[in-house]
PDB file of C-alpha atoms in Angstrom:
ATOM      1  CA  MET A   1      66.829  38.744  64.721  1.00 54.00           C
ATOM      2  CA  ASN A   2      69.256  40.670  64.190  1.00 60.00           C
ATOM      3  CA  PRO A   3      72.919  39.989  65.378  1.00 60.00           C
ATOM      4  CA  ARG A   4      74.185  42.839  64.677  1.00 64.00           C
ATOM      5  CA  ARG A   5      73.218  45.398  67.329  1.00 73.00           C
ATOM      6  CA  GLY A   6      74.106  49.609  66.992  1.00 73.00           C
ATOM      7  CA  MET A   7      74.034  52.785  69.718  1.00 79.00           C
ATOM      8  CA  SER A   8      70.751  54.049  69.683  1.00 89.00           C
ATOM      9  CA  LEU A   9      70.058  57.994  69.402  1.00 89.00           C
ATOM     10  CA  LEU A  10      69.600  58.057  73.032  1.00 90.00           C
ATOM     11  CA  GLU A  11      72.374  56.067  73.966  1.00 90.00           C
ATOM     12  CA  VAL A  12      74.901  58.819  71.284  1.00 92.00           C
ATOM     13  CA  SER A  13      72.923  62.030  72.703  1.00 94.00           C
ATOM     14  CA  VAL A  14      73.866  60.890  76.442  1.00 94.00           C
ATOM     15  CA  THR A  15      77.700  59.728  75.354  1.00 94.00           C
ATOM     16  CA  ILE A  16      78.327  63.316  73.479  1.00 96.00           C
ATOM     17  CA  THR A  17      76.764  65.409  76.781  1.00 97.00           C
ATOM     18  CA  ILE A  18      78.989  63.610  79.163  1.00 97.00           C
ATOM     19  CA  SER A  19      81.929  64.216  76.752  1.00 97.00           C
ATOM     20  CA  THR A  20      81.118  67.580  76.027  1.00 97.00           C
ATOM     21  CA  ALA A  21      80.583  68.425  80.404  1.00 97.00           C
ATOM     22  CA  LEU A  22      84.296  66.989  80.579  1.00 97.00           C
ATOM     23  CA  LEU A  23      85.539  68.525  77.989  1.00 97.00           C
ATOM     24  CA  TYR A  24      83.765  72.389  79.173  1.00 97.00           C
ATOM     25  CA  GLY A  25      85.632  71.489  82.817  1.00 97.00           C
ATOM     26  CA  ALA A  26      88.940  70.767  81.552  1.00 97.00           C
ATOM     27  CA  VAL A  27      88.948  74.152  79.699  1.00 97.00           C
ATOM     28  CA  LEU A  28      87.671  75.627  82.890  1.00 96.00           C
ATOM     29  CA  LEU A  29      90.575  74.203  85.083  1.00 96.00           C
ATOM     30  CA  PHE A  30      93.003  75.185  82.394  1.00 96.00           C
ATOM     31  CA  ALA A  31      91.812  78.600  82.822  1.00 96.00           C
ATOM     32  CA  SER A  32      91.702  79.084  86.168  1.00 96.00           C
ATOM     33  CA  PHE A  33      95.521  77.609  86.031  1.00 95.00           C
ATOM     34  CA  GLN A  34      96.513  80.291  83.553  1.00 96.00           C
ATOM     35  CA  ARG A  35      95.068  82.752  86.118  1.00 94.00           C
ATOM     36  CA  ILE A  36      96.816  81.521  88.756  1.00 94.00           C
ATOM     37  CA  ASP A  37     100.162  81.461  86.901  1.00 94.00           C
ATOM     38  CA  ARG A  38      99.801  85.011  85.503  1.00 92.00           C
ATOM     39  CA  THR A  39      99.065  86.357  88.997  1.00 88.00           C
ATOM     40  CA  ALA A  40     102.091  84.042  90.804  1.00 90.00           C
ATOM     41  CA  ARG A  41     104.517  85.578  87.894  1.00 91.00           C
ATOM     42  CA  MET A  42     103.084  89.170  88.348  1.00 85.00           C
ATOM     43  CA  ARG A  43     103.462  89.330  92.166  1.00 83.00           C
ATOM     44  CA  VAL A  44     107.099  87.636  91.945  1.00 89.00           C
ATOM     45  CA  GLU A  45     107.818  90.327  89.094  1.00 87.00           C
ATOM     46  CA  GLY A  46     106.589  92.664  91.575  1.00 84.00           C
ATOM     47  CA  ALA A  47     108.416  91.836  94.606  1.00 86.00           C
ATOM     48  CA  ARG A  48     111.619  91.696  91.780  1.00 91.00           C
ATOM     49  CA  GLU A  49     111.155  95.572  91.396  1.00 89.00           C
ATOM     50  CA  VAL A  50     110.495  96.574  94.751  1.00 88.00           C
ATOM     51  CA  MET A  51     113.782  94.751  95.690  1.00 91.00           C
ATOM     52  CA  ARG A  52     115.674  96.471  93.074  1.00 92.00           C
ATOM     53  CA  LEU A  53     113.564 100.109  94.178  1.00 91.00           C
ATOM     54  CA  ALA A  54     114.559  99.187  98.045  1.00 91.00           C
ATOM     55  CA  GLU A  55     118.513  98.759  96.779  1.00 93.00           C
ATOM     56  CA  GLN A  56     118.695 101.970  94.767  1.00 92.00           C
ATOM     57  CA  PHE A  57     116.521 103.952  97.403  1.00 91.00           C
ATOM     58  CA  ARG A  58     118.584 103.339  99.697  1.00 90.00           C
ATOM     59  CA  SER A  59     122.177 103.675  98.032  1.00 91.00           C
ATOM     60  CA  ASP A  60     120.812 107.177  96.914  1.00 90.00           C
ATOM     61  CA  VAL A  61     119.611 108.111 100.393  1.00 89.00           C
ATOM     62  CA  TYR A  62     122.847 106.492 101.702  1.00 89.00           C
ATOM     63  CA  ALA A  63     125.312 108.905  98.807  1.00 88.00           C
ATOM     64  CA  ALA A  64     123.150 112.136 100.236  1.00 88.00           C
ATOM     65  CA  HIS A  65     124.266 115.336 101.458  1.00 85.00           C
ATOM     66  CA  ARG A  66     121.099 117.090 101.875  1.00 84.00           C
ATOM     67  CA  VAL A  67     117.382 115.575 101.128  1.00 86.00           C
ATOM     68  CA  GLU A  68     114.134 118.034  99.841  1.00 83.00           C
ATOM     69  CA  GLN A  69     110.795 117.041  99.849  1.00 81.00           C
ATOM     70  CA  ASN A  70     108.582 119.066  98.673  1.00 75.00           C
ATOM     71  CA  GLU A  71     105.041 118.061  99.093  1.00 61.00           C
ATOM     72  CA  GLY A  72     102.861 120.375  97.393  1.00 50.00           C
ATOM     73  CA  GLY A  73     102.698 122.757  94.738  1.00 40.00           C
ATOM     74  CA  GLU A  74      99.936 122.706  91.393  1.00 37.00           C
ATOM     75  CA  GLU A  75     102.771 121.044  89.119  1.00 39.00           C
ATOM     76  CA  THR A  76     103.744 117.550  91.549  1.00 39.00           C
ATOM     77  CA  ALA A  77     100.143 117.367  92.944  1.00 39.00           C
ATOM     78  CA  ALA A  78      99.156 115.271  89.718  1.00 44.00           C
ATOM     79  CA  GLU A  79     102.240 113.474  89.727  1.00 58.00           C
ATOM     80  CA  GLY A  80     102.691 112.958  93.587  1.00 55.00           C
ATOM     81  CA  PRO A  81     105.300 113.910  96.063  1.00 60.00           C
ATOM     82  CA  ILE A  82     108.509 114.444  95.305  1.00 79.00           C
ATOM     83  CA  ILE A  83     112.050 113.868  96.597  1.00 86.00           C
ATOM     84  CA  THR A  84     115.516 115.403  95.636  1.00 88.00           C
ATOM     85  CA  LEU A  85     118.749 114.261  97.205  1.00 89.00           C
ATOM     86  CA  ASP A  86     121.882 116.258  96.805  1.00 88.00           C
ATOM     87  CA  ILE A  87     124.365 113.793  96.386  1.00 86.00           C
ATOM     88  CA  GLY A  88     127.340 116.248  95.733  1.00 80.00           C
ATOM     89  CA  GLY A  89     129.909 117.025  92.981  1.00 78.00           C
ATOM     90  CA  MET A  90     126.801 118.183  90.970  1.00 86.00           C
ATOM     91  CA  ARG A  91     124.426 115.731  91.163  1.00 89.00           C
ATOM     92  CA  ARG A  92     121.075 115.058  92.583  1.00 91.00           C
ATOM     93  CA  VAL A  93     118.708 112.323  92.544  1.00 91.00           C
ATOM     94  CA  GLU A  94     115.003 113.242  92.138  1.00 90.00           C
ATOM     95  CA  TYR A  95     112.242 110.650  92.918  1.00 90.00           C
ATOM     96  CA  ARG A  96     109.210 111.350  90.993  1.00 86.00           C
ATOM     97  CA  VAL A  97     105.587 109.771  91.206  1.00 82.00           C
ATOM     98  CA  ALA A  98     104.655 109.961  87.558  1.00 79.00           C
ATOM     99  CA  VAL A  99     101.561 110.064  85.749  1.00 74.00           C
ATOM    100  CA  ASP A 100     101.475 106.071  85.019  1.00 75.00           C
ATOM    101  CA  HIS A 101     101.871 104.986  88.949  1.00 74.00           C
ATOM    102  CA  GLN A 102     105.070 104.108  88.621  1.00 83.00           C
ATOM    103  CA  LEU A 103     108.146 105.690  90.594  1.00 86.00           C
ATOM    104  CA  ALA A 104     110.787 107.525  88.340  1.00 89.00           C
ATOM    105  CA  ARG A 105     114.570 108.168  89.176  1.00 91.00           C
ATOM    106  CA  THR A 106     116.127 110.728  87.783  1.00 90.00           C
ATOM    107  CA  VAL A 107     119.626 111.573  88.490  1.00 92.00           C
ATOM    108  CA  SER A 108     121.296 114.904  87.232  1.00 91.00           C
ATOM    109  CA  VAL A 109     124.973 115.854  86.844  1.00 90.00           C
ATOM    110  CA  ALA A 110     125.365 119.943  86.486  1.00 87.00           C
ATOM    111  CA  GLU A 111     121.255 120.369  85.909  1.00 85.00           C
ATOM    112  CA  GLN A 112     121.904 117.883  82.830  1.00 89.00           C
ATOM    113  CA  ILE A 113     120.164 114.425  83.175  1.00 89.00           C
ATOM    114  CA  SER A 114     122.770 111.875  82.702  1.00 90.00           C
ATOM    115  CA  GLU A 115     120.665 108.699  84.249  1.00 91.00           C
ATOM    116  CA  ARG A 116     116.239 107.941  84.249  1.00 91.00           C
ATOM    117  CA  ASP A 117     114.609 104.802  86.217  1.00 90.00           C
ATOM    118  CA  SER A 118     111.694 104.179  86.738  1.00 88.00           C
ATOM    119  CA  TYR A 119     110.044 100.975  88.958  1.00 87.00           C
ATOM    120  CA  GLY A 120     106.496  99.509  88.178  1.00 82.00           C
ATOM    121  CA  VAL A 121     105.504  97.862  90.979  1.00 77.00           C
ATOM    122  CA  GLY A 122     101.934  97.726  90.714  1.00 73.00           C
ATOM    123  CA  PRO A 123      98.879  99.568  88.890  1.00 72.00           C
ATOM    124  CA  GLU A 124      97.184 100.032  92.237  1.00 74.00           C
ATOM    125  CA  THR A 125     100.173 101.547  94.544  1.00 78.00           C
ATOM    126  CA  VAL A 126     100.425 104.480  96.228  1.00 78.00           C
ATOM    127  CA  PHE A 127     103.709 105.898  96.791  1.00 79.00           C
ATOM    128  CA  SER A 128     104.637 108.321  99.679  1.00 78.00           C
ATOM    129  CA  ILE A 129     108.051 109.483 101.035  1.00 79.00           C
ATOM    130  CA  ASP A 130     108.767 110.832 104.764  1.00 78.00           C
ATOM    131  CA  VAL A 131     111.697 112.704 105.822  1.00 80.00           C
ATOM    132  CA  VAL A 132     112.257 112.302 109.950  1.00 79.00           C
ATOM    133  CA  GLN A 133     114.518 114.639 111.675  1.00 71.00           C
ATOM    134  CA  GLN A 134     115.781 112.976 114.773  1.00 70.00           C
ATOM    135  CA  PRO A 135     119.082 112.415 116.107  1.00 68.00           C
ATOM    136  CA  ALA A 136     120.276 111.152 112.333  1.00 72.00           C
ATOM    137  CA  GLN A 137     118.040 112.107 109.373  1.00 80.00           C
ATOM    138  CA  PHE A 138     116.001 109.157 108.113  1.00 84.00           C
ATOM    139  CA  VAL A 139     114.282 109.152 105.053  1.00 84.00           C
ATOM    140  CA  THR A 140     110.993 106.222 104.569  1.00 84.00           C
ATOM    141  CA  LEU A 141     109.670 105.624 101.496  1.00 85.00           C
ATOM    142  CA  ILE A 142     106.210 104.107 101.409  1.00 83.00           C
ATOM    143  CA  LEU A 143     104.399 101.877  99.427  1.00 83.00           C
ATOM    144  CA  SER A 144     100.874 101.132  99.823  1.00 81.00           C
ATOM    145  CA  MET A 145      99.821  98.103  97.338  1.00 74.00           C
ATOM    146  CA  SER A 146      96.080  96.978  97.052  1.00 68.00           C
ATOM    147  CA  PRO A 147      95.464  93.282  95.916  1.00 61.00           C
ATOM    148  CA  ASP A 148      94.621  92.536  92.451  1.00 56.00           C
ATOM    149  CA  THR A 149      91.164  94.428  91.236  1.00 52.00           C
ATOM    150  CA  ASP A 150      90.250  91.181  89.153  1.00 52.00           C
ATOM    151  CA  ALA A 151      90.542  88.951  92.724  1.00 51.00           C
ATOM    152  CA  GLN A 152      87.001  88.809  94.441  1.00 52.00           C
ATOM    153  CA  THR A 153      89.045  88.143  98.027  1.00 55.00           C
ATOM    154  CA  ASN A 154      89.112  90.681 101.031  1.00 58.00           C
ATOM    155  CA  VAL A 155      93.026  90.993 101.509  1.00 58.00           C
ATOM    156  CA  PRO A 156      93.674  94.531 102.774  1.00 66.00           C
ATOM    157  CA  ARG A 157      96.186  96.664 101.693  1.00 71.00           C
ATOM    158  CA  THR A 158      99.863  95.699 102.568  1.00 80.00           C
ATOM    159  CA  GLU A 159     102.257  98.381 103.293  1.00 83.00           C
ATOM    160  CA  ARG A 160     106.278  98.492 102.389  1.00 85.00           C
ATOM    161  CA  ARG A 161     108.399 100.631 104.155  1.00 85.00           C
ATOM    162  CA  ILE A 162     112.137 101.434 102.439  1.00 86.00           C
ATOM    163  CA  THR A 163     114.175 103.751 105.641  1.00 84.00           C
ATOM    164  CA  ALA A 164     117.668 104.979 104.758  1.00 86.00           C
ATOM    165  CA  LEU A 165     120.016 107.016 107.051  1.00 84.00           C
ATOM    166  CA  VAL A 166     120.887 109.845 104.939  1.00 86.00           C
ATOM    167  CA  GLY A 167     124.856 109.753 105.223  1.00 78.00           C
ATOM    168  CA  ARG A 168     128.148 110.079 103.412  1.00 57.00           C
ATOM    169  CA  ASP A 169     128.990 107.716 100.746  1.00 54.00           C
ATOM    170  CA  HIS A 170     132.415 108.107 100.064  1.00 52.00           C
ATOM    171  CA  ARG A 171     132.470 106.947  96.664  1.00 54.00           C
ATOM    172  CA  TYR A 172     131.679 110.428  94.803  1.00 49.00           C
ATOM    173  CA  GLU A 173     134.068 112.605  97.073  1.00 50.00           C
ATOM    174  CA  GLN A 174     136.745 112.150  94.473  1.00 49.00           C
ATOM    175  CA  ASP A 175     134.700 113.091  91.938  1.00 48.00           C
ATOM    176  CA  SER A 176     133.591 116.245  93.232  1.00 45.00           C
ATOM    177  CA  GLN A 177     137.418 116.768  94.112  1.00 46.00           C
ATOM    178  CA  GLU A 178     138.095 116.380  90.610  1.00 48.00           C
ATOM    179  CA  GLN A 179     135.769 118.826  89.259  1.00 45.00           C
ATOM    180  CA  ASN A 180     136.884 121.523  91.647  1.00 42.00           C
ATOM    181  CA  PRO A 181     141.073 120.728  92.355  1.00 41.00           C
TER     182      PRO A 181
END
């Protein structure tokens, strides 16, 4: 009789197998949490970008005196819809769908570009612009967003509408009077 007893090969292999399975499960759980965190961050970032776009778009439309909508032409067909807002004082704001699925905003003063901005809401976002002439003129920017292509859920496309009334914002009236005394 040997009082000193060790572990058999079978016991060691079972212990290693169970440890490996637990470690593999922990790694899968960690990767899943990282994917969920990344998706949540992307959604929050997209929502922030939509809010920033909505605020700027409404401000531009409210300040506009006239709205021009271009729905065709070979030049704009690849880039999507285009809208030009005449703000006065030789200021024009143009919204155009860029090739990289972003909405580009360009401000021109006297035909010189003074400001550019872009809004990246998501790679699967489709932008469209609708100008409605009723008793008042409304401009609606429609963002049609599809869910992540990585997700294997049947989540339908969501649609967000940003509507603004074309009006006169008196901030730019002084600028035009100063330029044309």
